[in-house]
Amino acid sequence: MSTSDPHCLFCKIIEGKIPSDKVYEDEEVLVFKDIHPWAPVHFLMVPKQHMASMAQVGPEHAALLGKMLLLAPRLAREQGCNPYPEGGFRILINTGAEGGQEVQHLHIHVMGGPRPWLRG
Ligand code: AMP
Ligand code: ZN
């Protein structure tokens, strides 16, 4: 169904070639725990279709990105983030080298849980 890049780490996770600690999956989206968490809760949301970053998105991706953003609060609560406003969570999308992006497959970081955090 979707495009995949054979050299991409997250495409390999999506295809099950590299294991991940899965949080959620549907036909379009995979969510798994970050291997080096910054916070008590830290997971990554990725589109199953390979796209390098937010620099490549267009109007055709609006529904997918909207769906992922709407999913984030629900999964944050399910994964242990405390309720707003005392709790909450952080949503982060690093984009490009100067944006701090290390893996070139678009991913949404969701972080939360009691402070202090390792980073951020
Ligand atoms: P970024 O710097 O925004 O590109 O974030 C990449 C994230 O992917 C980092 O937070 C890494 O800890 C995480 N990461 C790298 N390899 C894996 C992996 N095999 N499973 C889960 N998370 C990973
Ligand atoms: Zn990919």
XYZ file of N, CA, C and O and ligand atoms in Angstrom:
504
model
N 0.818 -1.203 0.000
C 0.000 0.000 0.000
C 0.854 1.255 0.000
O 0.650 2.163 -0.757
N 1.919 1.270 0.853
C 2.618 2.528 1.037
C 4.054 2.422 0.556
O 4.617 1.351 0.422
N 4.666 3.554 0.327
C 6.051 3.593 -0.112
C 6.967 3.338 1.070
O 6.692 3.732 2.190
N 8.068 2.666 0.785
C 9.019 2.310 1.830
C 10.428 2.564 1.298
O 10.687 2.396 0.120
N 11.329 2.982 2.190
C 12.725 3.210 1.807
C 13.556 2.112 2.464
O 13.608 2.023 3.691
N 14.199 1.251 1.658
C 14.908 0.094 2.222
C 16.066 0.482 3.155
O 16.528 -0.344 3.938
N 16.524 1.730 3.075
C 17.647 2.165 3.919
C 17.186 2.908 5.170
O 18.009 3.348 5.969
N 15.857 3.026 5.322
C 15.316 3.858 6.407
C 15.050 3.015 7.659
O 14.358 1.997 7.605
N 15.590 3.470 8.779
C 15.422 2.767 10.058
C 13.949 2.597 10.431
O 13.519 1.503 10.823
N 13.166 3.662 10.304
C 11.771 3.563 10.732
C 10.946 2.734 9.752
O 9.998 2.054 10.160
N 11.292 2.730 8.461
C 10.620 1.810 7.534
C 10.900 0.361 7.938
O 9.998 -0.493 7.875
N 12.131 0.086 8.389
C 12.460 -1.276 8.833
C 11.664 -1.646 10.077
O 11.222 -2.795 10.233
N 11.456 -0.676 10.983
C 10.622 -0.932 12.168
C 9.180 -1.194 11.736
O 8.534 -2.138 12.214
N 8.666 -0.379 10.815
C 7.286 -0.537 10.333
C 7.099 -1.922 9.704
O 6.078 -2.576 9.907
N 8.113 -2.390 8.992
C 8.022 -3.700 8.334
C 8.336 -4.855 9.274
O 8.285 -6.022 8.870
N 8.698 -4.546 10.512
C 8.985 -5.591 11.491
C 10.368 -6.198 11.356
O 10.674 -7.207 12.001
N 11.228 -5.591 10.531
C 12.587 -6.111 10.357
C 13.473 -5.735 11.537
O 14.499 -6.382 11.790
N 13.102 -4.670 12.227
C 13.772 -4.261 13.463
C 12.677 -4.190 14.527
O 11.608 -3.623 14.263
N 12.914 -4.787 15.700
C 11.860 -4.810 16.719
C 11.609 -3.427 17.320
O 12.494 -2.575 17.342
N 10.398 -3.235 17.806
C 10.064 -2.000 18.521
C 9.073 -2.326 19.623
O 8.436 -3.372 19.600
N 8.988 -1.419 20.574
C 8.025 -1.553 21.670
C 6.766 -0.802 21.241
O 6.640 0.406 21.427
N 5.849 -1.532 20.643
C 4.698 -0.937 19.953
C 3.653 -0.419 20.942
O 3.315 -1.105 21.903
N 3.148 0.776 20.651
C 2.124 1.413 21.480
C 0.770 1.390 20.775
O -0.274 1.233 21.404
N 0.785 1.562 19.461
C -0.455 1.677 18.682
C -0.134 1.398 17.225
O 0.959 1.732 16.753
N -1.098 0.833 16.512
C -0.921 0.621 15.077
C -2.268 0.620 14.386
O -3.250 0.081 14.898
N -2.324 1.263 13.226
C -3.468 1.074 12.330
C -2.925 1.005 10.901
O -1.709 0.851 10.713
N -3.789 1.143 9.914
C -3.317 0.953 8.527
C -2.325 2.038 8.082
O -1.502 1.787 7.196
N -2.394 3.185 8.732
C -1.587 4.329 8.268
C -0.488 4.769 9.220
O 0.421 5.494 8.820
N -0.603 4.359 10.464
C 0.237 4.929 11.521
C 0.795 3.829 12.418
O 0.081 2.880 12.754
N 2.086 3.981 12.786
C 2.682 3.120 13.816
C 3.223 4.020 14.924
O 3.800 5.072 14.647
N 3.009 3.596 16.149
C 3.497 4.344 17.312
C 4.291 3.380 18.177
O 3.822 2.275 18.476
N 5.513 3.782 18.554
C 6.365 2.917 19.369
C 7.182 3.762 20.333
O 7.367 4.971 20.122
N 7.674 3.117 21.382
C 8.425 3.852 22.405
C 9.806 4.233 21.882
O 10.458 3.436 21.183
N 10.239 5.438 22.248
C 11.584 5.875 21.879
C 12.597 5.030 22.647
O 12.454 4.798 23.851
N 13.637 4.601 21.948
C 14.629 3.708 22.543
C 15.503 4.433 23.573
O 16.058 3.789 24.479
N 15.610 5.753 23.453
C 16.358 6.561 24.433
C 15.443 7.653 24.982
O 15.550 8.825 24.593
N 14.525 7.282 25.879
C 13.505 8.250 26.315
C 14.093 9.434 27.085
O 14.991 9.271 27.882
N 13.539 10.615 26.789
C 13.912 11.839 27.508
C 13.068 12.016 28.758
O 13.401 12.828 29.613
N 11.939 11.363 28.785
C 10.914 11.635 29.795
C 10.298 10.294 30.212
O 10.450 9.295 29.500
N 9.585 10.253 31.338
C 8.961 8.991 31.765
C 8.067 8.381 30.686
O 7.999 7.162 30.556
N 7.379 9.234 29.937
C 6.621 8.777 28.759
C 7.296 9.402 27.537
O 7.530 10.613 27.507
N 7.689 8.593 26.571
C 8.277 9.134 25.338
C 8.051 8.124 24.221
O 8.642 7.052 24.213
N 7.154 8.490 23.328
C 6.924 7.614 22.178
C 6.979 8.410 20.883
O 6.947 9.653 20.902
N 7.118 7.670 19.787
C 7.233 8.259 18.455
C 6.053 7.803 17.608
O 5.708 6.618 17.611
N 5.453 8.740 16.883
C 4.344 8.441 15.980
C 4.857 8.615 14.564
O 5.365 9.693 14.208
N 4.748 7.579 13.740
C 5.261 7.663 12.373
C 4.179 7.255 11.368
O 3.418 6.311 11.608
N 4.128 7.955 10.233
C 3.282 7.465 9.144
C 3.917 6.212 8.552
O 5.151 6.131 8.445
N 3.125 5.230 8.179
C 3.686 4.007 7.587
C 4.279 4.290 6.210
O 5.223 3.622 5.792
N 3.716 5.261 5.544
C 4.255 5.710 4.251
C 5.544 6.481 4.535
O 5.557 7.365 5.398
N 6.622 6.136 3.822
C 7.872 6.864 4.042
C 7.752 8.297 3.553
O 7.436 8.543 2.395
N 8.011 9.224 4.455
C 8.197 10.628 4.053
C 9.294 11.163 4.947
O 9.344 10.867 6.145
N 10.209 11.917 4.350
C 11.447 12.237 5.051
C 11.239 13.178 6.230
O 11.853 12.992 7.289
N 10.416 14.197 6.055
C 10.296 15.199 7.117
C 9.105 16.105 6.860
O 8.441 16.008 5.823
N 8.889 17.040 7.758
C 7.843 18.053 7.583
C 8.142 18.967 6.406
O 7.244 19.669 5.933
N 9.408 18.973 5.931
C 9.757 19.810 4.782
C 9.163 19.268 3.489
O 9.139 19.979 2.481
N 8.712 18.021 3.495
C 8.172 17.403 2.272
C 6.648 17.292 2.265
O 6.084 16.771 1.306
N 5.969 17.703 3.326
C 4.525 17.451 3.366
C 3.762 18.443 2.498
O 4.203 19.568 2.265
N 2.626 17.991 2.013
C 1.769 18.819 1.172
C 0.322 18.636 1.589
O 0.024 17.881 2.530
N -0.599 19.288 0.884
C -2.020 19.217 1.226
C -2.547 17.784 1.238
O -3.482 17.475 1.982
N -1.929 16.906 0.451
C -2.384 15.508 0.409
C -2.126 14.778 1.735
O -2.653 13.696 1.961
N -1.300 15.368 2.601
C -0.988 14.736 3.881
C -1.788 15.328 5.042
O -1.575 14.944 6.195
N -2.672 16.269 4.738
C -3.377 16.982 5.815
C -4.186 16.027 6.695
O -4.144 16.113 7.929
N -4.902 15.101 6.085
C -5.759 14.206 6.870
C -4.916 13.289 7.749
O -5.227 13.084 8.931
N -3.827 12.773 7.194
C -2.946 11.874 7.943
C -2.304 12.601 9.129
O -2.298 12.099 10.256
N -1.774 13.791 8.884
C -1.123 14.544 9.964
C -2.139 14.972 11.010
O -1.856 14.944 12.216
N -3.337 15.345 10.546
C -4.389 15.714 11.494
C -4.775 14.538 12.361
O -4.913 14.662 13.587
N -4.892 13.388 11.760
C -5.234 12.169 12.503
C -4.161 11.863 13.547
O -4.465 11.519 14.692
N -2.888 12.011 13.163
C -1.795 11.719 14.111
C -1.820 12.701 15.283
O -1.654 12.297 16.435
N -2.043 13.979 14.990
C -2.081 14.973 16.073
C -3.246 14.718 17.014
O -3.127 14.900 18.228
N -4.387 14.289 16.462
C -5.547 14.016 17.304
C -5.362 12.757 18.142
O -5.936 12.625 19.219
N -4.541 11.845 17.643
C -4.262 10.596 18.359
C -3.304 10.838 19.542
O -3.354 10.125 20.551
N -2.447 11.844 19.420
C -1.399 12.068 20.421
C -1.930 12.239 21.846
O -1.434 11.564 22.766
N -2.932 13.095 22.097
C -3.417 13.257 23.471
C -3.988 11.967 24.065
O -3.765 11.658 25.234
N -4.686 11.218 23.231
C -5.270 9.951 23.718
C -4.173 8.977 24.123
O -4.201 8.395 25.212
N -3.173 8.806 23.261
C -2.094 7.860 23.568
C -1.253 8.369 24.731
O -0.775 7.578 25.557
N -1.060 9.690 24.809
C -0.288 10.269 25.924
C -0.930 9.870 27.257
O -0.245 9.414 28.186
N -2.244 9.991 27.340
C -2.953 9.631 28.580
C -2.861 8.128 28.818
O -2.604 7.679 29.939
N -3.044 7.340 27.768
C -2.985 5.877 27.923
C -1.601 5.423 28.373
O -1.455 4.431 29.068
N -0.563 6.163 27.943
C 0.812 5.769 28.268
C 1.277 6.313 29.619
O 2.411 6.066 30.016
N 0.433 7.098 30.284
C 0.768 7.507 31.647
C 1.006 8.984 31.867
O 1.360 9.384 32.982
N 0.828 9.815 30.838
C 0.913 11.256 31.072
C -0.244 11.669 31.984
O -1.361 11.176 31.839
N 0.043 12.579 32.895
C -0.979 13.049 33.823
C -1.910 14.043 33.133
O -1.545 14.657 32.136
N -3.124 14.218 33.688
C -4.106 15.073 33.010
C -3.688 16.553 32.973
O -3.015 17.030 33.879
N -4.099 17.233 31.930
C -3.976 18.676 31.787
C -4.855 19.337 32.841
O -5.950 18.822 33.100
N -4.439 20.443 33.472
C -3.260 21.237 33.153
C -2.030 20.919 34.005
O -0.935 21.308 33.648
N -2.190 20.177 35.113
C -1.009 19.918 35.965
C -0.041 18.976 35.261
O 1.163 19.061 35.442
N -0.601 18.043 34.515
C 0.224 17.115 33.751
C 0.478 17.675 32.366
O 1.075 18.731 32.222
N 0.012 16.968 31.365
C 0.201 17.416 29.984
C 1.282 16.621 29.284
O 1.674 15.533 29.733
N 1.764 17.160 28.184
C 2.749 16.450 27.364
C 3.365 17.446 26.400
O 2.864 18.574 26.238
N 4.446 17.031 25.771
C 5.115 17.844 24.752
C 5.065 17.103 23.425
O 5.359 15.900 23.374
N 4.734 17.823 22.354
C 4.751 17.287 20.995
C 5.868 17.998 20.241
O 5.938 19.227 20.271
N 6.740 17.221 19.609
C 7.942 17.789 18.978
C 8.175 17.099 17.627
O 8.127 15.872 17.544
N 8.417 17.893 16.603
C 8.765 17.322 15.290
C 10.065 17.978 14.822
O 10.053 19.087 14.270
N 11.186 17.328 15.053
C 12.469 17.832 14.580
C 12.509 17.702 13.056
O 12.121 16.666 12.512
N 13.017 18.735 12.388
C 13.007 18.761 10.921
C 14.333 19.285 10.383
O 14.689 20.440 10.637
N 15.065 18.404 9.696
C 16.336 18.803 9.093
C 17.470 18.866 10.112
O 17.253 18.777 11.329
N 18.674 19.008 9.592
C 19.868 18.975 10.450
C 19.831 20.083 11.500
O 20.063 19.838 12.694
N 19.493 21.285 11.079
C 19.464 22.393 12.042
C 18.257 22.296 12.964
O 18.243 22.914 14.033
N 17.270 21.511 12.573
C 16.120 21.249 13.438
C 16.344 20.075 14.376
O 15.444 19.715 15.141
N 17.530 19.457 14.305
C 17.853 18.367 15.227
C 17.323 17.009 14.811
O 17.248 16.090 15.624
N 16.961 16.841 13.525
C 16.409 15.561 13.058
C 17.534 14.574 12.765
O 18.439 14.877 11.978
N 17.462 13.404 13.401
C 18.485 12.366 13.189
C 17.991 11.251 12.285
O 18.781 10.676 11.536
N 16.722 10.908 12.376
C 16.155 9.844 11.533
C 15.282 10.503 10.466
O 14.343 11.236 10.786
N 15.602 10.201 9.207
C 14.956 10.912 8.088
C 13.668 10.216 7.648
O 13.499 9.862 6.468
N 12.793 9.974 8.606
C 11.426 9.496 8.346
C 10.574 10.293 9.327
O 10.794 10.200 10.546
N 9.653 11.061 8.800
C 8.872 11.974 9.642
C 8.369 11.265 10.902
O 7.799 10.174 10.818
N 8.594 11.874 12.047
C 8.110 11.303 13.309
C 7.734 12.399 14.277
O 8.395 13.434 14.341
N 6.686 12.139 15.016
C 6.201 13.055 16.045
C 6.619 12.484 17.397
O 6.214 11.377 17.758
N 7.454 13.239 18.123
C 7.777 12.845 19.496
C 6.638 13.284 20.414
O 6.155 14.419 20.312
N 6.229 12.407 21.312
C 5.299 12.785 22.377
C 5.950 12.407 23.702
O 6.341 11.245 23.902
N 6.125 13.401 24.568
C 6.829 13.211 25.840
C 5.977 13.733 26.974
O 5.271 14.733 26.813
N 6.098 13.078 28.128
C 5.359 13.562 29.286
C 5.719 12.770 30.522
O 6.659 11.974 30.520
N 4.964 13.013 31.568
C 5.211 12.365 32.848
C 5.886 13.325 33.813
O 6.290 14.427 33.440
N 6.006 12.894 35.071
C 6.524 13.782 36.111
C 7.937 14.272 35.822
O 8.773 13.526 35.322
N 8.186 15.532 36.172
C 9.537 16.126 36.071
C 10.355 15.686 37.288
O 9.784 15.373 38.331
N 11.704 15.683 37.191
C 12.500 16.162 36.061
C 12.604 15.126 34.946
O 12.487 13.930 35.192
N 12.865 15.613 33.741
C 13.138 14.774 32.585
C 14.642 14.749 32.330
O 15.364 15.641 32.763
N 15.055 13.756 31.580
C 16.471 13.656 31.209
C 16.885 14.843 30.337
O 17.970 15.399 30.485
N 15.990 15.217 29.406
C 16.226 16.347 28.507
C 14.901 17.046 28.278
O 13.847 16.468 28.436
N 15.000 18.287 27.855
C 13.803 18.996 27.372
C 12.970 19.651 28.458
O 13.100 19.419 29.628
P 15.076 12.788 15.891
O 16.338 13.282 16.519
O 13.918 13.735 16.054
O 15.299 12.335 14.474
O 14.627 11.541 16.751
C 14.989 10.223 16.459
C 14.594 9.436 17.669
O 14.570 8.068 17.302
C 15.564 9.577 18.847
O 14.872 10.094 19.984
C 16.049 8.139 19.075
O 16.200 7.819 20.442
C 14.951 7.319 18.430
N 15.344 6.011 17.952
C 16.445 5.693 17.222
N 16.471 4.381 16.948
C 15.348 3.843 17.513
C 14.807 2.531 17.586
N 15.409 1.479 17.017
N 13.647 2.361 18.260
C 13.040 3.400 18.846
N 13.487 4.671 18.802
C 14.632 4.897 18.155
Zn 11.098 5.483 6.220
